[in-house]
């Protein structure tokens, strides 16, 4: 094979064949190339059977890219190779073995929305006040406990003397019972149940330990306790030949809040004493100034193995720091920078990202982008698979895969409308509960209940439809089966009769859904319905985000940006209590610093940092202090406008636009509305806005003017660009 494009350290890693190894791979250092070429090297040069290799990534997208690269390198089929996420690998193991734990092999996977529905139902069943038991909080607690390998019984024992915690334990206990009854698993169960199998059944454990001669794990710094135990269980061999090759970067460990343990990578040599440690420090992504900034910040952490990123590229542009006097000024400045990037640097919108610490920060930025006509997408915000019509179709497929799944049954029993009322469904639920059977089983004996004739006929018809389609599942291709379900259920006809804009949009979404079914069918060797449902359930938030062919600026949290790269990065809201967010311990603060390090290293060419002196928090302005991370940057790398700020001035910054706004075009040549030099606006002034008409100024704060318009309500505008004049 041709290894000439590998640098010295990459080549060392690729040629490490036997024995454990820890590859410390800095941001942009080419770790994916190393992983794929190492696998290709094993297969091509060392005659390793691809079936004996287990490669674990953290996203389906990364797994697909890795498989494609391997096939290109070995000029062969890698579809049977075990390459996937922790969850998808565990699904494959469970399909063949979960019957040993009392589940059916046709189990379904509940996504986050499904889990919330179950938790909400548990709270209602236990007659608890939903105001005191937040669904999101409870779901998170259950997830964290499972990742700590704490069962509901363990949690109840630990918290029995504390009333609220005990009630949460009861919710947890009922939640698991409901999942078991529906033959369903949540995300955390996938790994926990796999561990249970490996630990409780020696034949299963030895089979997979002997099967996987080589184990590779990407993003090892983000593994939690159960993931760590899974790798340790599979990787520890009686023969002593432990070919566990883990890749990670302790400086990018940013998921402690959901159970990831940085000690897994820091202590790898303790678990595998003979491990070889290799560091990839050469960066192929960012300019040296950006790398120097990242290095200078992360060195303040103590929980690290240590490395120093460098590149052979030039120094690059300095980092641009901007202090705004409010979040609205900050948003305007970001819009200006993006305008310059697009029109001066010729940077495409899809090569620009605005990163925030929390999703709540995006409101002001979105409002400004809408006003200026900057196309954008909230990554992880608008999920294609979260749309009603897609959730409905998925519910049909889930029920066909597993007839005992009551939550899907409830969702679709009256979609399309079948004349089955709420009272009828409640009576059916009561009957099913009394008999301890599923709603689908209960509907088989519907005549025995006291139901209206019309409802009885429709429930029987629905039962027959599900039974008939279930028989066709093995006879048809996945695509044909999904299409048949869509048509025969009446769902297609329902959408086609809706001639509204929303109805047309739903039809287009379903068409896109069928494209995804076809794509899965073509890419996957295992394309049964159960595999497709598992694939969709295990997609990450980013992978679920609605795709678009139009170039748009990405707005996302830093957590969502992990693994991505852009020509230009803007990091907004760099203030104490925002980024870093309020933290109680030094360990938490170190994770915040790692998060900032991740944000900085997403940038390839230019990096913009912004913060506000005052920010609207819970409806009122608060004074803000700039983030400590700004002070940790070498000042010779930063261009700052802070010395030019005057909070009392109506013009608090030097405009970076070299031209006029592209939207609204109507004001470009109207000096009467846009020339505000030597004009002072104050509370009570009557004004005329080019688009919104007459109004009255009700607040002036620096460069922000708030006015009440006769027809448009309260609006906040930025000077000097607001198209207004005194009247």
XYZ file of C-alpha atoms in Angstrom:
727
model
C 0.000 0.000 0.000
C 1.018 3.603 -0.549
C 1.895 5.191 2.798
C 3.917 8.054 1.331
C 1.309 10.663 2.270
C 1.505 9.783 5.964
C 3.731 11.787 8.276
C 6.172 10.038 10.611
C 3.795 9.664 13.572
C 0.849 8.638 11.404
C 2.977 5.950 9.782
C 4.091 4.700 13.201
C 0.446 4.295 14.223
C -0.582 2.571 10.982
C 2.269 0.068 11.314
C 1.477 -0.775 14.938
C -0.066 -4.211 14.423
C -0.117 -6.200 17.654
C -0.581 -5.117 21.247
C -2.584 -2.256 22.797
C -1.999 1.320 21.683
C -3.200 4.793 22.626
C -3.180 7.330 19.809
C -3.414 10.895 21.125
C -4.807 12.670 18.074
C -4.994 16.448 18.231
C -7.706 18.359 16.393
C -7.249 18.204 12.618
C -4.314 15.809 12.845
C -5.649 13.202 10.397
C -6.842 10.515 12.800
C -9.486 9.184 10.389
C -6.774 8.620 7.785
C -4.746 6.703 10.370
C -7.698 4.538 11.417
C -8.704 3.626 7.873
C -5.162 3.000 6.676
C -4.387 0.890 9.736
C -7.446 -1.290 9.011
C -6.477 -1.510 5.344
C -2.941 -2.418 6.385
C -4.256 -5.235 8.590
C -6.390 -6.651 5.779
C -4.125 -5.984 2.794
C -0.659 -6.627 4.210
C -1.272 -8.909 7.200
C -4.083 -11.150 5.911
C -6.483 -10.300 8.707
C -10.056 -11.417 7.993
C -12.258 -8.254 7.925
C -14.799 -10.104 10.103
C -12.199 -10.186 12.873
C -11.993 -6.379 13.035
C -14.285 -4.261 15.220
C -14.124 -0.501 14.583
C -16.240 1.786 16.766
C -17.039 5.415 15.970
C -19.403 7.914 17.603
C -21.663 8.768 14.637
C -23.229 6.808 11.806
C -21.825 9.348 9.358
C -18.279 8.694 10.588
C -18.868 4.938 10.349
C -20.088 5.205 6.749
C -17.160 7.426 5.772
C -14.720 5.005 7.384
C -16.249 2.025 5.576
C -16.163 3.874 2.235
C -12.506 4.832 2.699
C -11.545 1.280 3.647
C -13.256 -0.121 0.539
C -11.376 2.389 -1.598
C -8.063 1.435 -0.014
C -8.449 -2.344 -0.183
C -10.375 -2.273 -3.482
C -12.891 -4.658 -1.958
C -16.171 -4.999 -0.083
C -16.103 -3.865 3.549
C -19.863 -4.101 4.143
C -19.519 -7.166 6.370
C -16.879 -5.511 8.525
C -18.102 -4.550 11.992
C -17.826 -0.784 11.669
C -20.348 1.324 13.570
C -21.270 3.275 16.666
C -21.354 1.721 20.128
C -25.126 1.558 19.861
C -25.309 0.044 16.367
C -22.700 -2.593 17.233
C -24.678 -3.513 20.349
C -27.899 -3.755 18.317
C -26.234 -6.396 16.117
C -25.145 -8.411 19.155
C -28.557 -8.110 20.806
C -30.529 -9.213 17.722
C -28.902 -12.637 17.992
C -28.789 -13.008 21.761
C -31.326 -10.851 23.590
C -33.743 -13.773 23.945
C -31.444 -14.954 26.727
C -32.540 -11.858 28.697
C -36.243 -12.451 28.070
C -36.735 -10.058 25.154
C -37.822 -10.799 21.605
C -35.327 -10.303 18.788
C -37.830 -7.925 17.133
C -37.316 -5.327 19.884
C -37.622 -1.695 18.895
C -35.580 1.275 20.046
C -37.211 4.256 21.732
C -35.691 7.593 20.776
C -35.641 10.590 23.111
C -39.167 11.696 22.171
C -40.503 8.193 22.792
C -38.767 8.079 26.164
C -40.355 11.361 27.200
C -43.809 9.997 26.358
C -43.187 6.945 28.562
C -41.884 9.078 31.457
C -44.908 11.372 31.186
C -47.220 8.364 31.297
C -45.397 6.982 34.362
C -45.809 10.299 36.189
C -49.543 10.208 35.412
C -49.921 6.537 36.417
C -48.253 7.218 39.765
C -50.554 10.236 40.250
C -47.611 12.594 40.742
C -47.796 16.331 40.096
C -46.065 16.954 36.719
C -45.084 20.427 37.964
C -42.797 18.782 40.512
C -41.446 16.085 38.201
C -40.095 17.555 34.983
C -40.099 15.009 32.153
C -36.720 16.068 30.726
C -35.082 15.997 34.138
C -36.449 12.550 34.976
C -35.418 11.140 31.600
C -31.913 12.535 32.125
C -31.678 11.013 35.619
C -32.742 7.601 34.317
C -30.168 7.841 31.513
C -27.376 8.853 33.895
C -28.199 6.030 36.294
C -28.153 3.454 33.516
C -24.778 4.742 32.334
C -23.525 4.312 35.900
C -24.953 0.762 35.762
C -27.443 1.574 38.495
C -30.784 -0.175 38.120
C -34.095 1.200 39.376
C -33.757 -1.155 42.345
C -30.284 0.236 43.110
C -31.564 3.810 42.836
C -34.497 3.109 45.169
C -32.228 1.537 47.780
C -29.825 4.493 47.667
C -32.579 7.122 47.920
C -35.338 5.440 49.887
C -35.232 7.936 52.769
C -35.604 11.003 50.539
C -39.210 11.413 49.385
C -38.753 13.032 45.954
C -35.776 10.871 45.002
C -37.748 7.779 46.034
C -40.596 8.844 43.748
C -38.123 9.313 40.905
C -36.936 5.761 41.599
C -40.538 4.558 41.315
C -40.869 6.367 37.983
C -37.628 4.721 36.844
C -38.924 1.305 37.918
C -42.269 1.723 36.135
C -40.505 3.148 33.071
C -38.418 -0.007 32.704
C -41.492 -2.204 33.162
C -43.324 -0.356 30.402
C -40.370 -0.712 28.039
C -40.067 -4.423 28.795
C -43.806 -4.922 28.191
C -43.469 -3.169 24.815
C -40.371 -5.246 23.975
C -38.485 -1.981 23.645
C -35.072 -0.653 24.653
C -33.856 2.909 25.028
C -30.409 4.088 23.893
C -28.747 3.364 27.203
C -30.265 -0.119 27.407
C -28.521 -1.089 24.186
C -25.107 -1.024 25.830
C -26.244 -2.017 29.318
C -28.100 -5.099 28.039
C -25.125 -6.062 25.862
C -22.900 -5.882 28.921
C -25.424 -7.986 30.847
C -25.258 -10.611 28.106
C -21.468 -10.687 28.056
C -21.192 -10.907 31.830
C -24.002 -13.390 32.475
C -23.462 -15.807 29.585
C -19.964 -17.173 29.123
C -20.733 -18.651 25.700
C -21.765 -15.254 24.358
C -18.785 -13.543 25.960
C -16.227 -16.002 24.612
C -17.763 -15.990 21.146
C -17.331 -12.245 20.686
C -13.972 -12.070 22.455
C -12.670 -14.702 20.047
C -14.421 -13.143 17.060
C -12.806 -9.719 17.339
C -9.040 -10.084 17.070
C -8.549 -6.340 16.521
C -10.584 -3.600 18.210
C -10.327 0.060 17.221
C -12.180 2.820 19.072
C -12.445 6.435 17.933
C -13.199 9.404 20.261
C -12.158 7.330 23.274
C -12.103 10.417 25.487
C -15.906 10.573 25.242
C -16.624 7.041 26.448
C -18.742 6.596 29.563
C -18.570 3.834 32.166
C -20.616 1.218 30.292
C -18.802 1.875 27.005
C -15.485 1.572 28.797
C -16.558 -1.707 30.396
C -17.712 -3.053 27.032
C -14.319 -2.394 25.425
C -12.490 -3.817 28.420
C -14.674 -6.945 28.426
C -14.131 -7.618 24.721
C -10.497 -6.510 24.658
C -9.037 -8.412 27.597
C -7.867 -11.809 26.327
C -6.725 -14.876 28.236
C -3.954 -15.241 25.682
C -2.615 -11.836 26.650
C -2.770 -10.681 23.010
C -4.814 -7.536 23.539
C -5.090 -5.715 20.236
C -7.038 -2.712 21.483
C -6.223 0.456 19.545
C -7.947 3.551 20.948
C -7.843 7.025 19.440
C -8.747 10.194 21.280
C -7.823 13.610 22.565
C -8.233 14.339 26.241
C -8.363 18.044 25.385
C -11.607 17.415 23.485
C -13.433 15.529 26.233
C -16.613 17.634 26.481
C -19.408 15.238 27.431
C -18.896 14.841 31.163
C -22.428 16.162 31.700
C -23.827 13.041 30.060
C -21.536 10.538 31.711
C -18.327 10.615 29.656
C -15.295 9.994 31.875
C -12.010 11.626 30.869
C -10.189 9.152 33.124
C -10.910 6.389 30.613
C -8.288 7.873 28.288
C -6.017 9.243 31.003
C -5.832 5.797 32.648
C -5.634 3.659 29.504
C -2.063 2.638 30.301
C -3.223 1.434 33.713
C -5.754 -0.906 32.089
C -3.334 -1.995 29.358
C 0.190 -1.645 30.871
C 1.980 -2.676 27.689
C 0.230 0.009 25.629
C 2.223 2.070 23.170
C 1.454 5.821 23.225
C 1.702 7.802 19.980
C 0.922 11.521 19.620
C -0.355 13.212 16.471
C 0.446 16.910 16.877
C 0.766 18.103 13.309
C -2.447 19.875 12.284
C -3.787 19.890 8.714
C -6.766 22.170 9.316
C -6.017 25.502 10.972
C -3.559 28.367 10.637
C -0.740 28.607 13.169
C -2.271 31.654 14.885
C -5.455 29.690 15.580
C -3.429 26.728 16.853
C -1.285 28.962 19.073
C -4.445 30.434 20.556
C -5.850 26.965 21.250
C -2.562 25.736 22.741
C -2.251 28.771 25.014
C -5.721 28.256 26.491
C -5.739 24.482 26.976
C -2.348 24.471 28.712
C -4.153 25.915 31.746
C -5.854 22.545 32.302
C -4.290 19.934 34.571
C -6.263 16.875 33.393
C -4.302 16.181 30.259
C -1.564 14.042 28.773
C -0.196 17.036 26.921
C 0.642 17.969 23.337
C 1.293 21.035 21.207
C -0.460 21.464 17.873
C 1.555 22.867 14.969
C 1.256 23.257 11.219
C 3.549 23.861 8.269
C 1.076 26.413 6.902
C 1.536 30.149 7.409
C 0.592 32.145 10.491
C -2.712 33.273 9.017
C -4.985 36.107 10.104
C -5.117 37.359 13.639
C -8.115 36.505 15.802
C -10.726 39.276 15.805
C -12.220 40.177 19.197
C -15.305 42.368 19.456
C -16.952 43.821 22.544
C -20.602 44.764 22.019
C -22.773 46.614 24.488
C -25.710 44.198 24.094
C -26.627 40.913 22.461
C -28.355 42.849 19.680
C -25.212 44.833 18.898
C -23.308 41.576 18.998
C -25.729 40.038 16.494
C -25.385 43.045 14.180
C -21.599 42.791 14.322
C -21.764 39.079 13.475
C -24.012 39.891 10.506
C -21.490 42.494 9.336
C -18.611 40.046 9.559
C -20.524 37.479 7.565
C -21.376 40.155 4.992
C -17.663 40.866 4.595
C -16.788 37.185 4.439
C -19.297 36.644 1.649
C -18.578 39.766 -0.363
C -14.867 40.417 0.221
C -13.321 37.043 1.059
C -15.810 35.220 -1.181
C -16.480 32.681 1.558
C -19.538 30.546 0.878
C -22.233 30.702 3.559
C -21.919 26.956 4.197
C -18.271 27.483 5.155
C -19.238 29.792 8.022
C -20.493 28.752 11.459
C -21.626 30.717 14.498
C -21.000 28.766 17.701
C -22.806 29.411 20.979
C -22.621 27.815 24.406
C -26.378 27.360 24.778
C -29.197 27.247 22.251
C -30.967 30.114 24.053
C -28.329 32.504 22.653
C -29.446 32.085 19.055
C -32.601 34.246 19.216
C -30.923 37.646 18.724
C -28.630 36.235 16.030
C -31.551 34.679 14.156
C -33.535 37.922 14.288
C -30.636 39.906 12.832
C -29.953 37.313 10.129
C -33.614 37.389 9.108
C -33.529 41.178 8.923
C -30.370 41.209 6.817
C -31.392 38.331 4.556
C -28.564 36.017 5.643
C -29.630 32.392 5.067
C -28.959 30.159 8.067
C -29.768 26.812 9.603
C -29.974 25.888 13.281
C -27.994 22.650 13.407
C -29.637 20.116 15.689
C -32.652 22.369 15.967
C -35.071 21.469 13.197
C -35.139 17.701 12.907
C -36.476 16.080 9.765
C -37.455 12.974 11.717
C -39.280 15.097 14.291
C -41.940 16.232 11.802
C -45.446 14.915 12.438
C -45.877 13.074 9.161
C -42.508 11.339 9.554
C -43.233 10.401 13.182
C -46.599 9.004 12.057
C -45.030 6.841 9.352
C -42.364 5.652 11.768
C -45.122 4.708 14.240
C -46.788 2.531 11.580
C -43.479 0.816 10.873
C -42.679 0.340 14.565
C -46.058 -1.267 15.208
C -45.584 -3.559 12.215
C -42.167 -4.513 13.543
C -43.447 -5.050 17.086
C -47.205 -5.458 17.593
C -46.849 -5.038 21.360
C -45.644 -1.431 21.113
C -48.558 0.472 22.689
C -47.132 3.967 22.196
C -47.095 3.661 18.409
C -50.556 2.068 18.483
C -51.952 5.083 20.349
C -50.364 7.493 17.898
C -51.817 6.000 14.721
C -55.038 4.205 15.694
C -56.973 7.271 14.562
C -54.558 8.640 11.922
C -56.051 8.978 9.372
C -59.374 9.643 11.099
C -61.288 6.413 11.663
C -64.076 7.652 13.885
C -62.512 6.174 17.019
C -63.121 8.538 19.916
C -60.998 9.273 22.956
C -63.417 7.455 25.251
C -63.220 4.312 23.114
C -59.420 4.346 23.273
C -59.496 4.845 27.056
C -61.864 1.866 27.412
C -59.555 -0.238 25.221
C -56.581 0.778 27.361
C -58.442 -0.163 30.532
C -59.340 -3.570 29.101
C -55.729 -4.172 27.986
C -54.433 -3.198 31.445
C -56.898 -5.543 33.192
C -55.853 -8.424 30.966
C -52.160 -7.455 31.071
C -51.956 -7.524 27.283
C -50.977 -5.026 24.596
C -53.466 -2.709 22.931
C -53.029 -4.641 19.696
C -53.905 -7.912 21.435
C -56.856 -6.242 23.145
C -58.184 -4.991 19.805
C -58.432 -8.604 18.637
C -61.188 -9.195 21.181
C -62.856 -5.843 20.737
C -66.341 -7.350 20.348
C -66.232 -8.415 23.992
C -66.160 -4.815 25.150
C -68.935 -2.247 25.187
C -67.819 -0.184 22.184
C -69.859 1.664 19.565
C -70.480 -0.396 16.425
C -68.610 2.047 14.141
C -65.573 2.113 16.428
C -65.628 -1.691 16.743
C -65.612 -2.095 12.974
C -62.757 0.371 12.515
C -60.606 -1.156 15.260
C -61.155 -4.609 13.754
C -60.254 -3.264 10.315
C -57.074 -1.682 11.718
C -56.153 -4.963 13.447
C -56.604 -6.900 10.200
C -54.514 -4.346 8.301
C -51.586 -4.650 10.739
C -51.773 -8.456 10.673
C -51.874 -8.562 6.860
C -48.993 -6.113 6.428
C -46.991 -7.995 9.034
C -47.213 -11.112 6.855
C -45.962 -9.156 3.830
C -42.933 -7.818 5.711
C -40.726 -10.767 4.774
C -42.029 -11.004 1.205
C -41.311 -7.474 -0.026
C -38.279 -5.246 -0.338
C -37.952 -2.609 2.359
C -38.820 0.246 -0.013
C -41.877 -1.532 -1.455
C -43.061 -2.494 2.015
C -42.836 1.069 3.334
C -44.613 2.403 0.250
C -47.367 -0.232 0.582
C -47.858 0.709 4.237
C -48.033 4.401 3.346
C -50.695 3.779 0.682
C -52.795 1.002 2.241
C -53.047 2.767 5.597
C -54.810 5.679 3.940
C -52.057 8.086 4.965
C -51.101 8.942 1.380
C -54.710 9.731 0.480
C -55.059 11.897 3.597
C -52.053 14.025 2.641
C -53.040 14.297 -1.017
C -56.439 15.685 -0.030
C -54.773 18.489 1.939
C -54.263 21.271 -0.637
C -52.809 23.810 1.802
C -49.180 24.942 1.673
C -48.552 22.901 4.817
C -50.108 19.840 3.174
C -47.859 20.211 0.137
C -44.853 20.547 2.421
C -45.803 17.327 4.206
C -46.038 15.463 0.916
C -42.566 16.723 -0.006
C -41.237 15.573 3.359
C -42.657 12.091 2.805
C -41.029 12.007 -0.637
C -37.724 12.841 1.041
C -38.385 10.087 3.585
C -38.716 7.556 0.758
C -35.412 8.800 -0.654
C -33.809 8.010 2.690
C -35.390 4.536 2.676
C -33.976 3.908 -0.798
C -30.562 5.207 0.216
C -30.505 2.901 3.255
C -31.583 -0.049 1.117
C -28.759 0.583 -1.349
C -26.063 1.189 1.283
C -26.909 -1.507 3.803
C -26.435 -5.211 3.372
C -28.948 -5.842 6.146
C -32.004 -3.929 4.972
C -34.814 -5.559 6.929
C -37.363 -3.287 8.572
C -35.809 -3.806 11.998
C -32.429 -2.624 10.687
C -33.931 0.497 9.130
C -35.793 1.402 12.336
C -32.630 0.911 14.373
C -30.671 3.061 11.898
C -33.137 5.958 12.245
C -33.351 5.668 16.037
C -29.576 5.838 16.385
C -29.016 8.932 14.260
C -27.489 11.837 16.158
C -29.153 15.250 16.406
C -26.855 16.621 13.709
C -27.575 13.700 11.394
C -31.310 14.269 11.934
C -31.109 17.947 11.092
C -33.032 18.804 7.952
C -30.755 18.752 4.911
C -30.729 21.571 2.395
C -29.098 22.199 -0.968
C -28.953 25.956 -0.343
C -25.744 27.346 1.164
C -26.535 28.561 4.665
C -24.605 29.801 7.673
C -24.646 27.162 10.415
C -25.683 28.255 13.896
C -25.046 25.601 16.512
C -23.887 24.873 20.020
C -20.215 24.028 20.448
C -21.184 20.494 21.450
C -22.896 20.055 18.077
C -19.805 21.372 16.271
C -17.563 18.593 17.577
C -15.939 16.823 14.628
C -16.823 19.564 12.123
C -14.679 22.233 10.484
C -15.355 25.554 8.729
C -13.329 28.184 6.921
C -14.700 30.810 9.311
C -15.880 30.433 12.909
C -17.624 32.999 15.088
C -17.778 32.201 18.807
C -20.468 34.383 20.394
C -21.343 35.142 24.007
C -17.863 34.857 25.504
C -18.843 36.074 28.953
C -18.499 34.707 32.450
C -21.627 32.710 33.409
C -22.233 32.141 29.694
C -18.985 30.669 28.376
C -17.768 29.395 30.733
C -21.216 28.639 32.054
C -21.603 28.619 35.852
C -19.610 25.699 37.228
C -19.207 24.372 40.759
C -15.857 22.593 40.587
C -12.470 22.943 38.956
C -13.116 19.736 36.996
C -16.222 21.354 35.525
C -14.252 24.478 34.637
C -11.633 22.368 32.883
C -14.379 20.821 30.757
C -15.587 24.325 29.860
C -12.045 25.185 28.791
C -11.907 22.028 26.675
C -15.188 23.121 25.103
C -13.646 26.476 24.174
C -10.619 24.629 22.788
C -12.938 22.539 20.591
C -14.685 25.701 19.376
C -11.415 27.429 18.438
C -10.026 24.407 16.604
C -13.086 24.184 14.306
C -11.738 27.258 12.428
C -9.513 26.816 9.398
C -8.736 30.393 8.304
C -10.445 33.067 10.402
C -11.775 33.201 13.932
C -14.058 35.880 15.388
C -14.792 36.173 19.114
C -17.607 38.351 20.500
C -19.117 39.216 23.868
C -21.532 41.773 25.303
C -21.210 44.260 28.162
C -24.922 43.873 28.912
C -27.201 40.976 28.040
C -30.923 40.420 28.447
C -31.345 37.630 31.013
C -34.851 36.588 32.076
C -36.339 39.811 30.753
C -33.863 42.299 32.228
C -30.386 43.534 31.343
C -27.419 42.292 33.352
C -23.855 43.588 33.247
C -21.454 40.956 31.974
C -17.748 40.261 32.435
C -15.738 38.991 29.522
C -14.797 35.322 29.602
C -11.600 34.305 31.360
C -10.705 32.390 28.196
C -10.216 35.698 26.380
C -7.575 36.701 28.920
C -5.814 33.364 28.364
C -5.206 34.221 24.716
C -1.802 35.721 23.784
C -2.528 39.377 23.091
C -0.164 39.443 20.108
C -2.551 37.057 18.328
C -5.639 39.206 18.841
C -7.014 42.289 17.122
C -9.430 43.950 19.498
C -11.901 46.810 19.090
C -12.462 47.197 22.824
C -10.621 50.505 23.058
C -13.016 52.018 20.505
C -16.176 51.220 22.450
C -18.195 54.055 23.951
C -21.400 52.755 25.513
C -22.935 56.240 25.590
C -22.399 56.912 21.927
C -25.073 56.283 19.329
C -22.339 54.713 17.229
C -20.336 52.177 19.216
C -18.245 50.555 16.548
C -16.534 51.114 13.252
C -18.785 49.541 10.613
C -17.132 46.696 8.754
C -19.528 46.770 5.804
C -17.841 48.002 2.640
C -21.179 48.290 0.896
C -24.809 48.631 1.848
C -27.139 45.993 3.191
C -28.594 43.735 0.541
C -31.958 43.666 2.338
C -34.126 45.698 2.521
C -33.060 47.128 -0.837
C -35.659 49.900 -0.644
C -33.521 51.939 1.744
C -30.193 51.772 -0.071
C -30.462 55.114 -1.854
C -32.800 56.964 0.507
C -30.568 59.407 2.390
C -33.580 60.914 4.128
C -34.056 57.670 6.043
C -30.473 56.485 6.457
C -28.331 59.581 7.061
C -28.323 59.921 10.853
C -25.187 62.018 11.244
C -25.601 64.875 13.724
C -29.025 63.556 14.763
C -29.909 62.563 18.302
C -32.897 60.329 18.950
C -34.476 60.398 22.401
C -37.454 58.925 24.238
C -40.721 60.426 23.014
C -39.503 61.311 19.512
C -42.006 60.637 16.749
C -40.396 58.741 13.881
C -41.234 57.280 10.505
C -39.795 53.900 9.506
C -39.418 53.129 5.831
C -41.284 49.814 6.147
C -43.118 49.927 9.494
C -44.617 53.411 9.296
C -45.153 55.885 12.159
C -43.978 55.169 15.689
C -42.740 56.593 18.980
C -39.351 55.973 20.602
C -39.835 54.400 24.038
C -36.246 53.482 24.960
C -32.718 54.463 23.949
C -29.818 52.290 25.101
C -26.501 52.968 23.386
C -26.954 52.035 19.742
C -30.313 50.345 20.403
C -33.545 52.215 19.822
C -36.839 50.665 20.895
C -39.962 52.103 19.311
C -43.689 51.404 19.430
C -45.185 51.406 15.913
C -48.864 51.997 15.239
C -49.334 48.861 13.154
C -46.283 46.707 13.910
C -45.968 46.848 17.709
C -42.675 47.098 19.607
C -39.504 46.922 17.509
C -35.815 47.148 18.449
C -33.494 48.796 15.902
C -29.768 49.349 15.591
C -28.175 52.666 14.780
C -26.843 53.961 12.495
C -28.490 51.559 10.041
C -32.169 51.804 11.050
C -34.205 53.267 8.117
C -35.971 55.937 10.193
C -36.452 59.708 10.245
C -37.885 62.157 12.740
C -41.346 63.542 12.052
